[in-house]
Short mmCIF file of C-alpha atoms in Angstrom, two decimals:
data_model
loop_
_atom_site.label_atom_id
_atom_site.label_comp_id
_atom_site.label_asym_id
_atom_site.label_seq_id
_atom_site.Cartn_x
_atom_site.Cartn_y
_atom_site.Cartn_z
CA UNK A 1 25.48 7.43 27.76
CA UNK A 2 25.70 5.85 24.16
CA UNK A 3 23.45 2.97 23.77
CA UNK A 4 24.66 2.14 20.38
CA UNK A 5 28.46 1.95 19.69
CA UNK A 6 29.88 0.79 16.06
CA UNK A 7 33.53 0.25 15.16
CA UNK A 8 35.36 0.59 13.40
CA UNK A 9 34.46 4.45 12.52
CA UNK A 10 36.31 4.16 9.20
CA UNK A 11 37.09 0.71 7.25
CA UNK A 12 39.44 0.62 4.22
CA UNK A 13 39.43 -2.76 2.54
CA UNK A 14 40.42 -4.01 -0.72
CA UNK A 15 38.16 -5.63 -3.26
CA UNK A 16 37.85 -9.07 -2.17
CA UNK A 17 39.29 -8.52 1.38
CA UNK A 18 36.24 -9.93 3.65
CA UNK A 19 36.16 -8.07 7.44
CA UNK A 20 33.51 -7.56 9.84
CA UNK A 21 31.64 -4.75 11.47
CA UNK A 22 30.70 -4.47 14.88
CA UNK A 23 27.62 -2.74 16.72
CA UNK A 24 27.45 -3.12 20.80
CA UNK A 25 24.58 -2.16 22.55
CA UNK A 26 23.67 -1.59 26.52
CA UNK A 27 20.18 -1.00 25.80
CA UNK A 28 17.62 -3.67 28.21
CA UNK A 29 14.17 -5.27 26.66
CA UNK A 30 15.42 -5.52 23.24
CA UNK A 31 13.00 -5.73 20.40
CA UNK A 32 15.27 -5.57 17.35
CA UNK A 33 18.37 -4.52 16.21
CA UNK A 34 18.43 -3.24 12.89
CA UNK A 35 21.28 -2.97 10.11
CA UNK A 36 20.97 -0.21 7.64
CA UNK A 37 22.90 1.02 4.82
CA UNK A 38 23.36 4.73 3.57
CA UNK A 39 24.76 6.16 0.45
CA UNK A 40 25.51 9.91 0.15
CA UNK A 41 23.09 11.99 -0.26
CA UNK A 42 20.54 9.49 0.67
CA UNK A 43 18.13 8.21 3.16
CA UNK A 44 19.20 4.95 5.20
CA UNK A 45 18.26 1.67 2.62
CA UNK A 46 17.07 -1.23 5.28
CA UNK A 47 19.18 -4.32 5.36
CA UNK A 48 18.46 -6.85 8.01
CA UNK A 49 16.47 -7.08 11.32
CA UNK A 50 17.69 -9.29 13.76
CA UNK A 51 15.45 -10.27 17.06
CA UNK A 52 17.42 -12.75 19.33
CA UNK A 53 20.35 -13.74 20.22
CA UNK A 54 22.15 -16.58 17.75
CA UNK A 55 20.17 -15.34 14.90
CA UNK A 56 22.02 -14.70 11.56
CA UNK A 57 20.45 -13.39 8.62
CA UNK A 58 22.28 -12.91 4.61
CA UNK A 59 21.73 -10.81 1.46
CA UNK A 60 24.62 -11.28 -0.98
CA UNK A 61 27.96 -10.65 0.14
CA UNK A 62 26.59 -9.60 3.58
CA UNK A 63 25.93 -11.57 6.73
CA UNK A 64 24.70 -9.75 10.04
CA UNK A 65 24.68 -12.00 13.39
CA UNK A 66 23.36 -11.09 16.88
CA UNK A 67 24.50 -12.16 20.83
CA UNK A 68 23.49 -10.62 23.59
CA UNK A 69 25.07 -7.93 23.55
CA UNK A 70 26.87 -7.10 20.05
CA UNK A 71 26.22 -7.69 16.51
CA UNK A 72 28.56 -8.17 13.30
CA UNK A 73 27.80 -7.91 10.10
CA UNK A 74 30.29 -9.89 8.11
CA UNK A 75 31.04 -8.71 4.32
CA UNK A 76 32.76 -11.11 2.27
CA UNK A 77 34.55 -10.56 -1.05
CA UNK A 78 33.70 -7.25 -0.98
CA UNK A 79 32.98 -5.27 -4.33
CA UNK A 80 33.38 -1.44 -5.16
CA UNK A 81 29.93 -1.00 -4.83
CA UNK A 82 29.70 -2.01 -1.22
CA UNK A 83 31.26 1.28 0.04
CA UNK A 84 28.80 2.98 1.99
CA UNK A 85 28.31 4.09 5.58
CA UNK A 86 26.08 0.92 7.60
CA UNK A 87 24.28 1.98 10.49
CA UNK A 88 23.14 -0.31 13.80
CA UNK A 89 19.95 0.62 14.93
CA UNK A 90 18.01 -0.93 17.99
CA UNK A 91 14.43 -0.69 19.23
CA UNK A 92 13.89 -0.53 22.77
CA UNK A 93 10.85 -2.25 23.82
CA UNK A 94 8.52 -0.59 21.30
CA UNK A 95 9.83 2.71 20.71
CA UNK A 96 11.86 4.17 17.95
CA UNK A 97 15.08 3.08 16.66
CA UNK A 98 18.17 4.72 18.26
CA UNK A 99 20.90 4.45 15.94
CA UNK A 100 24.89 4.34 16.26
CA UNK A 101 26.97 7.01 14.26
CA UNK A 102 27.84 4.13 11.44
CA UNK A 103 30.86 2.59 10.06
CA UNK A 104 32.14 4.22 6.55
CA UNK A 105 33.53 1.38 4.81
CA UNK A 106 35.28 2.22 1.51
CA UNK A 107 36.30 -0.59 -1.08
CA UNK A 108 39.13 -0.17 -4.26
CA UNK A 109 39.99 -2.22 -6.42
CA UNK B 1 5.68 -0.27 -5.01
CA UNK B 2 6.73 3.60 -4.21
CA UNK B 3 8.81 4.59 -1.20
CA UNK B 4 8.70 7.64 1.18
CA UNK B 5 8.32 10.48 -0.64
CA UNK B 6 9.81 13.76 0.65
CA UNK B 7 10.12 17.65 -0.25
CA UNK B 8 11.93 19.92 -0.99
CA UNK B 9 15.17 17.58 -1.15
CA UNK B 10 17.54 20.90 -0.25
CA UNK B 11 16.40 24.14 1.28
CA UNK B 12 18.71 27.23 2.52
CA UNK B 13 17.12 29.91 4.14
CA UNK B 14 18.78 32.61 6.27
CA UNK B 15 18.27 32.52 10.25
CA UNK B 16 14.65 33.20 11.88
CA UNK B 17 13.02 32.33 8.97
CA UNK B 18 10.48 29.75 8.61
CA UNK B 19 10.60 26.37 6.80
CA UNK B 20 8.23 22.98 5.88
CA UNK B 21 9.02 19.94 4.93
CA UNK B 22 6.43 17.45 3.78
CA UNK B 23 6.54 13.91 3.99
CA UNK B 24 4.29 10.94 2.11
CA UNK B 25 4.91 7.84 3.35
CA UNK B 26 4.64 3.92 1.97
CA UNK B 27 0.75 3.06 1.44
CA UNK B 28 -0.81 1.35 4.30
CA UNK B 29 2.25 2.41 7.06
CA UNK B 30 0.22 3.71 9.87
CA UNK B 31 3.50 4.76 11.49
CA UNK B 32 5.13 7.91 10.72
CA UNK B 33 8.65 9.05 11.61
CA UNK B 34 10.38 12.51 11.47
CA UNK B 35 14.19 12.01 12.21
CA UNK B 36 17.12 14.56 12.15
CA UNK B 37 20.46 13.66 10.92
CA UNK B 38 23.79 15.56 11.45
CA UNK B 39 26.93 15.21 10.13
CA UNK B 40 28.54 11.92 10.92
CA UNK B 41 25.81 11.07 13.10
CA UNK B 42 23.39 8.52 13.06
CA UNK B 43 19.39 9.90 13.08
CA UNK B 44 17.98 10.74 15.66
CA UNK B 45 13.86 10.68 16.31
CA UNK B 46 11.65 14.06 16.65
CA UNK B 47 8.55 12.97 16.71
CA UNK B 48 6.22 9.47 16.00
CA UNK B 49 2.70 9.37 14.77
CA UNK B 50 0.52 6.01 14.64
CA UNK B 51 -2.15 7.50 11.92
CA UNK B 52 -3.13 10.60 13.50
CA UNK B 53 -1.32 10.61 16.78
CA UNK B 54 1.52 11.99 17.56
CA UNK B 55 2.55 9.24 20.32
CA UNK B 56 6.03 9.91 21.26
CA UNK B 57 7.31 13.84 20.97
CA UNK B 58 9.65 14.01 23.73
CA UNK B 59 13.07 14.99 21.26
CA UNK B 60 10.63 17.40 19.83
CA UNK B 61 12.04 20.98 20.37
CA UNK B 62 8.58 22.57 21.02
CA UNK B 63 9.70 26.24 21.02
CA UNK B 64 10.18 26.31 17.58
CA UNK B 65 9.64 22.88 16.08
CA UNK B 66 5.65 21.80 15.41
CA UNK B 67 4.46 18.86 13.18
CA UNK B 68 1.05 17.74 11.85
CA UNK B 69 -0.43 14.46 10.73
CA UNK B 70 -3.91 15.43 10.15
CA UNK B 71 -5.64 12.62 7.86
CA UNK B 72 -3.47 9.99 8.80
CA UNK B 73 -1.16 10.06 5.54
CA UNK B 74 1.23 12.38 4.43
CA UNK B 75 2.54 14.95 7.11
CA UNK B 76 4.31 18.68 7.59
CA UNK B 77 7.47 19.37 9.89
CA UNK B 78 7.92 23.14 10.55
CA UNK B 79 10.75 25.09 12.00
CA UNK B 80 9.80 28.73 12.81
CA UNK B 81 12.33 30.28 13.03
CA UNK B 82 15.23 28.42 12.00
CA UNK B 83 18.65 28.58 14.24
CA UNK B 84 21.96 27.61 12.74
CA UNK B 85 22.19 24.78 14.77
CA UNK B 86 19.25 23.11 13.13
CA UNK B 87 21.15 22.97 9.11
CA UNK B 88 21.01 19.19 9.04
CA UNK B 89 19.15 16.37 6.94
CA UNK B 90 15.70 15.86 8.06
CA UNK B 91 14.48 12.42 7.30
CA UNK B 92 11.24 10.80 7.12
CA UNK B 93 10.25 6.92 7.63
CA UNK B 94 7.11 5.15 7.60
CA UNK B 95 6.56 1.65 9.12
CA UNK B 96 3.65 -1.03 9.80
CA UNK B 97 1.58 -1.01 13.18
CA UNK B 98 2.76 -2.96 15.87
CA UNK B 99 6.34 -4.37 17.76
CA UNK B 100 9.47 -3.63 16.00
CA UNK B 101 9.14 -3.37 12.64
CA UNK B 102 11.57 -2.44 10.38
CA UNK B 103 11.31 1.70 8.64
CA UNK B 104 11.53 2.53 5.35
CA UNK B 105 13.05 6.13 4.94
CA UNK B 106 13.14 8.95 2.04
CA UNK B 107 15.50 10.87 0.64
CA UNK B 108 15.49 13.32 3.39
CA UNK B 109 15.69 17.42 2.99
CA UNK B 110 18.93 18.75 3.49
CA UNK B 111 18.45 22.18 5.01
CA UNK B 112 20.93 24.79 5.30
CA UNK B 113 20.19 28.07 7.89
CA UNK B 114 23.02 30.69 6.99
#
């Protein structure tokens, strides 16, 4: 049973087209629900934690929210070197993070 | 400040031989993670030390897998011997003590078993 779902899979966008991501979770006692971002050939690079439930947190062009039982994170005006693949991650009452399969979002210009 | 530090960054070796991979982690993260990534997947945890301890093994494959943390630093993750199933990117993360913190991860090792 996946406890971790993100979708889209695959996300084409334009430069300056904003969209949103989405990570659902059915895990119970959560801790934290991480956002990650990973560039080929590389190791995840950490983003945002988020800890409750109407919490929102930014870093540039990126905004990551949380409810009880999904979280977005919102890209606006997105640039060329935004493509990556962005990973949800969620700790279940103290132990390691179990992670979705990601969301490869590609941006041209 | 320097991040987790891993080798080799690629390794191919041919079926039922062994392999290492070492890991140094961020100074002062008492936490140590070993995680193994296919492709298209997220990672997925092997094993968890807190300094010394390995405190949560149970994705571990213990038939062939083994790991060591002995000071409390850097550590080793062996596979003897390598399958095909197990060519995938092995990744390493450190973290602070305590709740849910967020990890820090390497490069990782991408290892190929032909």
């Amino acid at each position: 049973e996946d406890q971790v779902t993100q979708s889209p899979e695959a996300l084409r966008l334009q430069e300056g087209e904003s969209s949103s991501l989405n990570c659902s979770y059915t895990v119970s006692g959560l801790r934290g629900l991480f956002w990650y971002r990973q560039d080929p050939g590389k190791g995840p690079e950490f983003l945002f934690t988020l800890y409750s439930a109407g919490e929102e947190k930014e870093k540039e062009r990126l905004k990551a929210t949380l409810t009880k039982k999904e979280s977005f994170l919102h890209i606006t005006a997105p640039k060329p070197e935004d493509s990556a693949t962005y990973l949800c991650a969620v700790n279940q009452a103290g132990t390691a993070l179990i992670f979705g399969k990601g969301t490869t979002l590609s941006v041209s210009s | 400040e320097a991040g987790v530090v891993q080798s080799p960054r690629y390794k191919i070796i041919e079926k039922k031989q062994p392999v290492a991979f070492w890991c140094n982690p961020i100074s002062g993260h008492n936490t140590l993670y070993w995680y193994r990534q296919n492709l298209g997947q997220g990672p997925e945890l092997l094993i968890r030390y807190e300094n010394e301890e390995a405190v949560d093994d149970s994705q571990l494959p213990k038939d062939r897998f083994s790991a060591e943390r002995l000071k409390g630093v850097d550590s080793t993750l062996k596979i003897q011997p390598a399958e095909l199933g197990d060519s995938a990117v092995y990744l390493c993360a450190s973290s602070l003590s305590g709740g849910a913190r967020e990890q820090y991860f390497g490069p990782g090792t991408r290892l190929t078993v032909t």
